[in-house]
JSON list of C-alpha atoms in Angstrom, two decimals:
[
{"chain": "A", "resi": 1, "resn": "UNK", "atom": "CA", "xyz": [-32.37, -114.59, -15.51]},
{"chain": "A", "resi": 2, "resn": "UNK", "atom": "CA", "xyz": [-32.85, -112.48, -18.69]},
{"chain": "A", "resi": 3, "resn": "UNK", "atom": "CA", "xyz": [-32.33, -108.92, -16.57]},
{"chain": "A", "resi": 4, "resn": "UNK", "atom": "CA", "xyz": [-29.24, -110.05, -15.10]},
{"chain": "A", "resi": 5, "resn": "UNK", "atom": "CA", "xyz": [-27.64, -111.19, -18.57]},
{"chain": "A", "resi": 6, "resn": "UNK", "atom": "CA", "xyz": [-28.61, -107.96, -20.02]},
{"chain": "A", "resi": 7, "resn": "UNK", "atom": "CA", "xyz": [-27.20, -105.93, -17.45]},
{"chain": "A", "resi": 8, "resn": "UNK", "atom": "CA", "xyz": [-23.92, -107.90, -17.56]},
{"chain": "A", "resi": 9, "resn": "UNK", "atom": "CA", "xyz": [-23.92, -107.33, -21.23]},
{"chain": "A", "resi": 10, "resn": "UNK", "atom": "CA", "xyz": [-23.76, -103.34, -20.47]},
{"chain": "A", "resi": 11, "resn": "UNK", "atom": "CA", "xyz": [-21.63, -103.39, -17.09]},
{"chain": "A", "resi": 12, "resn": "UNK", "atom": "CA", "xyz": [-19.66, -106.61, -17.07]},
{"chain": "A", "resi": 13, "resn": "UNK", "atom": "CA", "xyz": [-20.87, -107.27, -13.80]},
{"chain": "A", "resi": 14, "resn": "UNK", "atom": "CA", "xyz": [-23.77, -107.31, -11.75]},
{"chain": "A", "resi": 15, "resn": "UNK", "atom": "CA", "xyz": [-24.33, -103.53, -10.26]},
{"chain": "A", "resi": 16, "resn": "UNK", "atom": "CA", "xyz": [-23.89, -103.14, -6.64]},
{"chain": "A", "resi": 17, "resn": "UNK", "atom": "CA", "xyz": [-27.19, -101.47, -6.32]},
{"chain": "A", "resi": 18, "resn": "UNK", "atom": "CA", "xyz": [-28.75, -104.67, -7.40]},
{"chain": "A", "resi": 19, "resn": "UNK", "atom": "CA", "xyz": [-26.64, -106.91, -5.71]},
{"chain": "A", "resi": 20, "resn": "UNK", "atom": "CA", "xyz": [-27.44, -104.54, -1.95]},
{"chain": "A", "resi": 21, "resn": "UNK", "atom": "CA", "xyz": [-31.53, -104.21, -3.12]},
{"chain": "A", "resi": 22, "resn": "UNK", "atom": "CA", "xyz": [-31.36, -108.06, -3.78]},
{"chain": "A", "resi": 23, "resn": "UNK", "atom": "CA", "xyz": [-29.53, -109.14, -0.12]},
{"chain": "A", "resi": 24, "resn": "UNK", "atom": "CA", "xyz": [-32.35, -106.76, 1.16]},
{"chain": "A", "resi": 25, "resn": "UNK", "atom": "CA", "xyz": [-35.67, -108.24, -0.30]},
{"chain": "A", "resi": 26, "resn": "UNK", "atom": "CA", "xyz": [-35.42, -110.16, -3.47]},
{"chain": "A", "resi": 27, "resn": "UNK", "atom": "CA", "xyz": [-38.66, -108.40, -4.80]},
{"chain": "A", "resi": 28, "resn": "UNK", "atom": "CA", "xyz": [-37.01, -105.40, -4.37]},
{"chain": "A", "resi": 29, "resn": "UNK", "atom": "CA", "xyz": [-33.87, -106.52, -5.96]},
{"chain": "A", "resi": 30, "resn": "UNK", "atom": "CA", "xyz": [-35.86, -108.12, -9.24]},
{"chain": "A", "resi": 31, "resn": "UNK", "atom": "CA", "xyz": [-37.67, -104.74, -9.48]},
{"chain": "A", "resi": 32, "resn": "UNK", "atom": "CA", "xyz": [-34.43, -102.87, -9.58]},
{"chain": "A", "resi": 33, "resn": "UNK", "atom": "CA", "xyz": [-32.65, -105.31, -12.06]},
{"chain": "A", "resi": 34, "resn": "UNK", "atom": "CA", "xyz": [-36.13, -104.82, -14.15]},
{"chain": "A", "resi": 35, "resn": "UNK", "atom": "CA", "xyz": [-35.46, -101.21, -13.71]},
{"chain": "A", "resi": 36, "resn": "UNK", "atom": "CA", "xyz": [-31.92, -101.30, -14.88]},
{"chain": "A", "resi": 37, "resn": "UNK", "atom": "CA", "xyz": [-32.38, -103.67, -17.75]},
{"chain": "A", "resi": 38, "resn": "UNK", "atom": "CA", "xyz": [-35.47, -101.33, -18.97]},
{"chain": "A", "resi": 39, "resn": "UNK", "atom": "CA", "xyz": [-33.19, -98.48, -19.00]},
{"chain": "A", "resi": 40, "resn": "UNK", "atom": "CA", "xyz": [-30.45, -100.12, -20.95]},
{"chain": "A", "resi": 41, "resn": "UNK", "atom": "CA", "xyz": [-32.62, -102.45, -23.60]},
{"chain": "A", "resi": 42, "resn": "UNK", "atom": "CA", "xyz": [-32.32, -101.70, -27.28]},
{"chain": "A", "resi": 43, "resn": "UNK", "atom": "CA", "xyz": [-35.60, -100.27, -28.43]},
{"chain": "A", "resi": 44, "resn": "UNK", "atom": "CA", "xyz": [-36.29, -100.02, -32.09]},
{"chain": "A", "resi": 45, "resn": "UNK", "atom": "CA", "xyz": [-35.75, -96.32, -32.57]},
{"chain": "A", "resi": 46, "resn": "UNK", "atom": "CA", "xyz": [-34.44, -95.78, -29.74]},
{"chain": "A", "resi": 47, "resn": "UNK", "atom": "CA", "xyz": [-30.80, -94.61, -28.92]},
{"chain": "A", "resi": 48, "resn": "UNK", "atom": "CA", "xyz": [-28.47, -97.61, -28.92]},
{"chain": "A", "resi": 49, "resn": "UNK", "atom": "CA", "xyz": [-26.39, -98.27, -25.86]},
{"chain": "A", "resi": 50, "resn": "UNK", "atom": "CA", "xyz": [-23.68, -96.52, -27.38]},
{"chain": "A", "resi": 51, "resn": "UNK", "atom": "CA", "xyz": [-25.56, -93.67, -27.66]},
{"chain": "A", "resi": 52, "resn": "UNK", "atom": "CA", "xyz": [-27.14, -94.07, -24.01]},
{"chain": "A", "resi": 53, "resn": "UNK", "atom": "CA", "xyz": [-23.36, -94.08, -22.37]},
{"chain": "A", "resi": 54, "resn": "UNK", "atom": "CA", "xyz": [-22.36, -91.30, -24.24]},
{"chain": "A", "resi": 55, "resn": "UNK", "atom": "CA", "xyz": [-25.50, -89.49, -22.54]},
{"chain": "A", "resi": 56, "resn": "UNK", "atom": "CA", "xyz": [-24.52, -90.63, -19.40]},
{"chain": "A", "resi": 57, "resn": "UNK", "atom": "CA", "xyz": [-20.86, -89.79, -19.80]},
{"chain": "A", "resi": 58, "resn": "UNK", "atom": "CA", "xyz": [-21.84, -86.29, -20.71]},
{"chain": "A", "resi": 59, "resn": "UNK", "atom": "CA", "xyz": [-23.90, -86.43, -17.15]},
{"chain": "A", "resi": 60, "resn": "UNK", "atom": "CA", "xyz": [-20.79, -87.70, -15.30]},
{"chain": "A", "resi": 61, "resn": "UNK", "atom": "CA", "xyz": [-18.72, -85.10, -16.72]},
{"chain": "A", "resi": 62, "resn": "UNK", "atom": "CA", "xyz": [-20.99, -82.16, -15.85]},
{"chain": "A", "resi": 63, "resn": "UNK", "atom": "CA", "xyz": [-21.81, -83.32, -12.07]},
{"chain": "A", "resi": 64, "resn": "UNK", "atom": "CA", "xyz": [-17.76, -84.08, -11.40]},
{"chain": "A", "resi": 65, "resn": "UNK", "atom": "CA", "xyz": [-18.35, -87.65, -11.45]},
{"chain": "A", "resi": 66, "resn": "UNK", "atom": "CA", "xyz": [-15.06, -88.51, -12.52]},
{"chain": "A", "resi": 67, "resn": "UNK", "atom": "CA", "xyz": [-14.67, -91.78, -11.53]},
{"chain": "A", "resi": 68, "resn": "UNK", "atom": "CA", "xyz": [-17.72, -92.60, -12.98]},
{"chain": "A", "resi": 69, "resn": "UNK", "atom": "CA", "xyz": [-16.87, -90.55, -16.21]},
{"chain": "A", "resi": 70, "resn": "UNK", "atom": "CA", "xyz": [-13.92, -93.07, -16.22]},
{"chain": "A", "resi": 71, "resn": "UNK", "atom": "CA", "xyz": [-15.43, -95.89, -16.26]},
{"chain": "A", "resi": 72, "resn": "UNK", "atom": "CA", "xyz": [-18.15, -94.94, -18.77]},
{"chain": "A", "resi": 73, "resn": "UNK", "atom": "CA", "xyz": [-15.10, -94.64, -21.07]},
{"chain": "A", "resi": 74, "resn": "UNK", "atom": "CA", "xyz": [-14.36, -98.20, -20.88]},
{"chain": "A", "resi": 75, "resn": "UNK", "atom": "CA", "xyz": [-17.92, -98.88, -22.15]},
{"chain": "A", "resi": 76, "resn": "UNK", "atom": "CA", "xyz": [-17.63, -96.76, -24.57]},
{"chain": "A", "resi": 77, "resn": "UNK", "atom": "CA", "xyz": [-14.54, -98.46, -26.33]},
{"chain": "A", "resi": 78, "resn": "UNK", "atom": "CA", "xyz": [-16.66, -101.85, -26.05]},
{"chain": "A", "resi": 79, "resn": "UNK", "atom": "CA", "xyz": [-19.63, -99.94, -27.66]},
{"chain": "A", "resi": 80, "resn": "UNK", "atom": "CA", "xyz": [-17.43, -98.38, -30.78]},
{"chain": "A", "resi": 81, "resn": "UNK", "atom": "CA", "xyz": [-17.51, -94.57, -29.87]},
{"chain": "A", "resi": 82, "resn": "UNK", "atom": "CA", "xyz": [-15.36, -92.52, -31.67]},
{"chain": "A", "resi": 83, "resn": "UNK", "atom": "CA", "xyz": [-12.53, -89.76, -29.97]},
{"chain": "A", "resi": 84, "resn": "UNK", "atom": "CA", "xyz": [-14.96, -87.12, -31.95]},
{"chain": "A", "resi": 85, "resn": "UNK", "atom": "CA", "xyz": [-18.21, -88.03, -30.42]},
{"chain": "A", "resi": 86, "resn": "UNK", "atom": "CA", "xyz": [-16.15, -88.65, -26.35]},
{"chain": "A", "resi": 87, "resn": "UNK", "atom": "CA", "xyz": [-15.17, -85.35, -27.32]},
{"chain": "A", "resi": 88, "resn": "UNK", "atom": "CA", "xyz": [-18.08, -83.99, -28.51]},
{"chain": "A", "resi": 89, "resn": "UNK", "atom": "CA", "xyz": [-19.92, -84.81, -25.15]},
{"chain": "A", "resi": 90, "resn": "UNK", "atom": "CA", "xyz": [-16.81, -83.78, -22.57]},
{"chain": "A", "resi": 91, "resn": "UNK", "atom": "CA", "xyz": [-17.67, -80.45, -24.65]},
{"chain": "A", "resi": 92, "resn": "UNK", "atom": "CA", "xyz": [-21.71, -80.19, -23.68]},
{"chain": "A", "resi": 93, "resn": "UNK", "atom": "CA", "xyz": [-20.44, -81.59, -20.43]},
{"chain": "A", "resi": 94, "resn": "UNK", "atom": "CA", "xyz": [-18.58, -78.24, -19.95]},
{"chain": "A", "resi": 95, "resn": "UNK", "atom": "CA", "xyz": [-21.35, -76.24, -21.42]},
{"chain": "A", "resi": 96, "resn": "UNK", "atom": "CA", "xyz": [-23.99, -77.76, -18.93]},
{"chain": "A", "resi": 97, "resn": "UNK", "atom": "CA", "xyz": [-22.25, -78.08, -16.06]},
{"chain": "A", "resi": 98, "resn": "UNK", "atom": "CA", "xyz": [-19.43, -74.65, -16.27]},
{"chain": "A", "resi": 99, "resn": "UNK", "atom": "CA", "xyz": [-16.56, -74.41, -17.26]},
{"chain": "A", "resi": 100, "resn": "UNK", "atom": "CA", "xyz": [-15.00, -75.47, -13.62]},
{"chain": "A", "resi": 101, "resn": "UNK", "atom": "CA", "xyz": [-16.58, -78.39, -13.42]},
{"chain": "A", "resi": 102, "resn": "UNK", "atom": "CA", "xyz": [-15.08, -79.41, -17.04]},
{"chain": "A", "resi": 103, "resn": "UNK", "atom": "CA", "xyz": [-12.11, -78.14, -15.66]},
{"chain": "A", "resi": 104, "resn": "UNK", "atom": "CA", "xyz": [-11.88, -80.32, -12.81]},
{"chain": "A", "resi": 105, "resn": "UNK", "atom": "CA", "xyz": [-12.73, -83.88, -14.61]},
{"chain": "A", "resi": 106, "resn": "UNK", "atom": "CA", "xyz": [-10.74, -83.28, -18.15]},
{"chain": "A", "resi": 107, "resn": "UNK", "atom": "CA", "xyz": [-7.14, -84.49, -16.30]},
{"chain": "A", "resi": 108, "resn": "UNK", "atom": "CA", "xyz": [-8.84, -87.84, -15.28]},
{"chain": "A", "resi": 109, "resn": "UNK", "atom": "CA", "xyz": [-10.58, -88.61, -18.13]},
{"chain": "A", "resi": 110, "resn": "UNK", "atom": "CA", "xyz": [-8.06, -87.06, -20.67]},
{"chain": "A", "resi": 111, "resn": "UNK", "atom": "CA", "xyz": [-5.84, -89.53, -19.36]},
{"chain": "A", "resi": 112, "resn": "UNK", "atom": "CA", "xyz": [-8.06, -92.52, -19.57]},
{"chain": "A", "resi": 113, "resn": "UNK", "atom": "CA", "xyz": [-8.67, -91.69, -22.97]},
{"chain": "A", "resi": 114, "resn": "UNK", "atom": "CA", "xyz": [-5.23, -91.82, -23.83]},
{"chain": "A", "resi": 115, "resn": "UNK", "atom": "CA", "xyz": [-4.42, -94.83, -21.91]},
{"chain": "A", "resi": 116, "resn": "UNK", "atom": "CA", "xyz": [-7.62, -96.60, -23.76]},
{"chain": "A", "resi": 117, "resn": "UNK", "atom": "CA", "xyz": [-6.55, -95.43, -27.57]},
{"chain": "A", "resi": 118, "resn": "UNK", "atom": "CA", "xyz": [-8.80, -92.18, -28.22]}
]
């Protein structure tokens, strides 16, 4: 299944949203593993998947997601992102989301992006 090779190639795994939407209805679960792969697929001139998780790291920053946040930074050392650009998105994380919310996730993620090399 090309969806499901694609998806591993950006996760690792299969995403548990898939996995649930699939044990519900299979249709379903094709639709949102079409969904998934659509959003991750390298588009010519479009933002490469590096680019697309640091986007989404950004998001996970600003709306305290920090266990998602650290996570996203595990991608982003398969993907090649650079301490500058991590840091470069923790900072419009903090200027979307306040200063408090920035606040809150830096210790976690700091920390995984010591642990990880950054």
């Amino acid at each position: 299944m090309a969806d499901e090779i694609q998806i591993n190639d950006v996760k690792g795994l299969q995403p548990r949203s898939v996995r649930y939407a699939k044990q519900m209805d299979e249709v379903f679960g094709e639709g949102l593993a079409g969904f998934y792969g659509a959003v991750w697929a390298d588009r010519e001139n479009g933002l490469s998947k590096k680019h697309k998780h640091l986007l989404v790291f950004a998001i996970a920053c600003s709306n305290l997601k920090t266990e998602s946040a650290v996570k996203i930074l595990q991608r982003l050392k398969k993907f090649g992102a650079t301490a500058e650009e991590i840091k470069d998105a923790m900072m419009i994380a903090a200027w979307t989301g306040g200063i408090q919310n920035f606040t809150d996730v830096s210790p976690e993620v700091l920390k995984e992006m010591e642990r990880l090399g950054f």
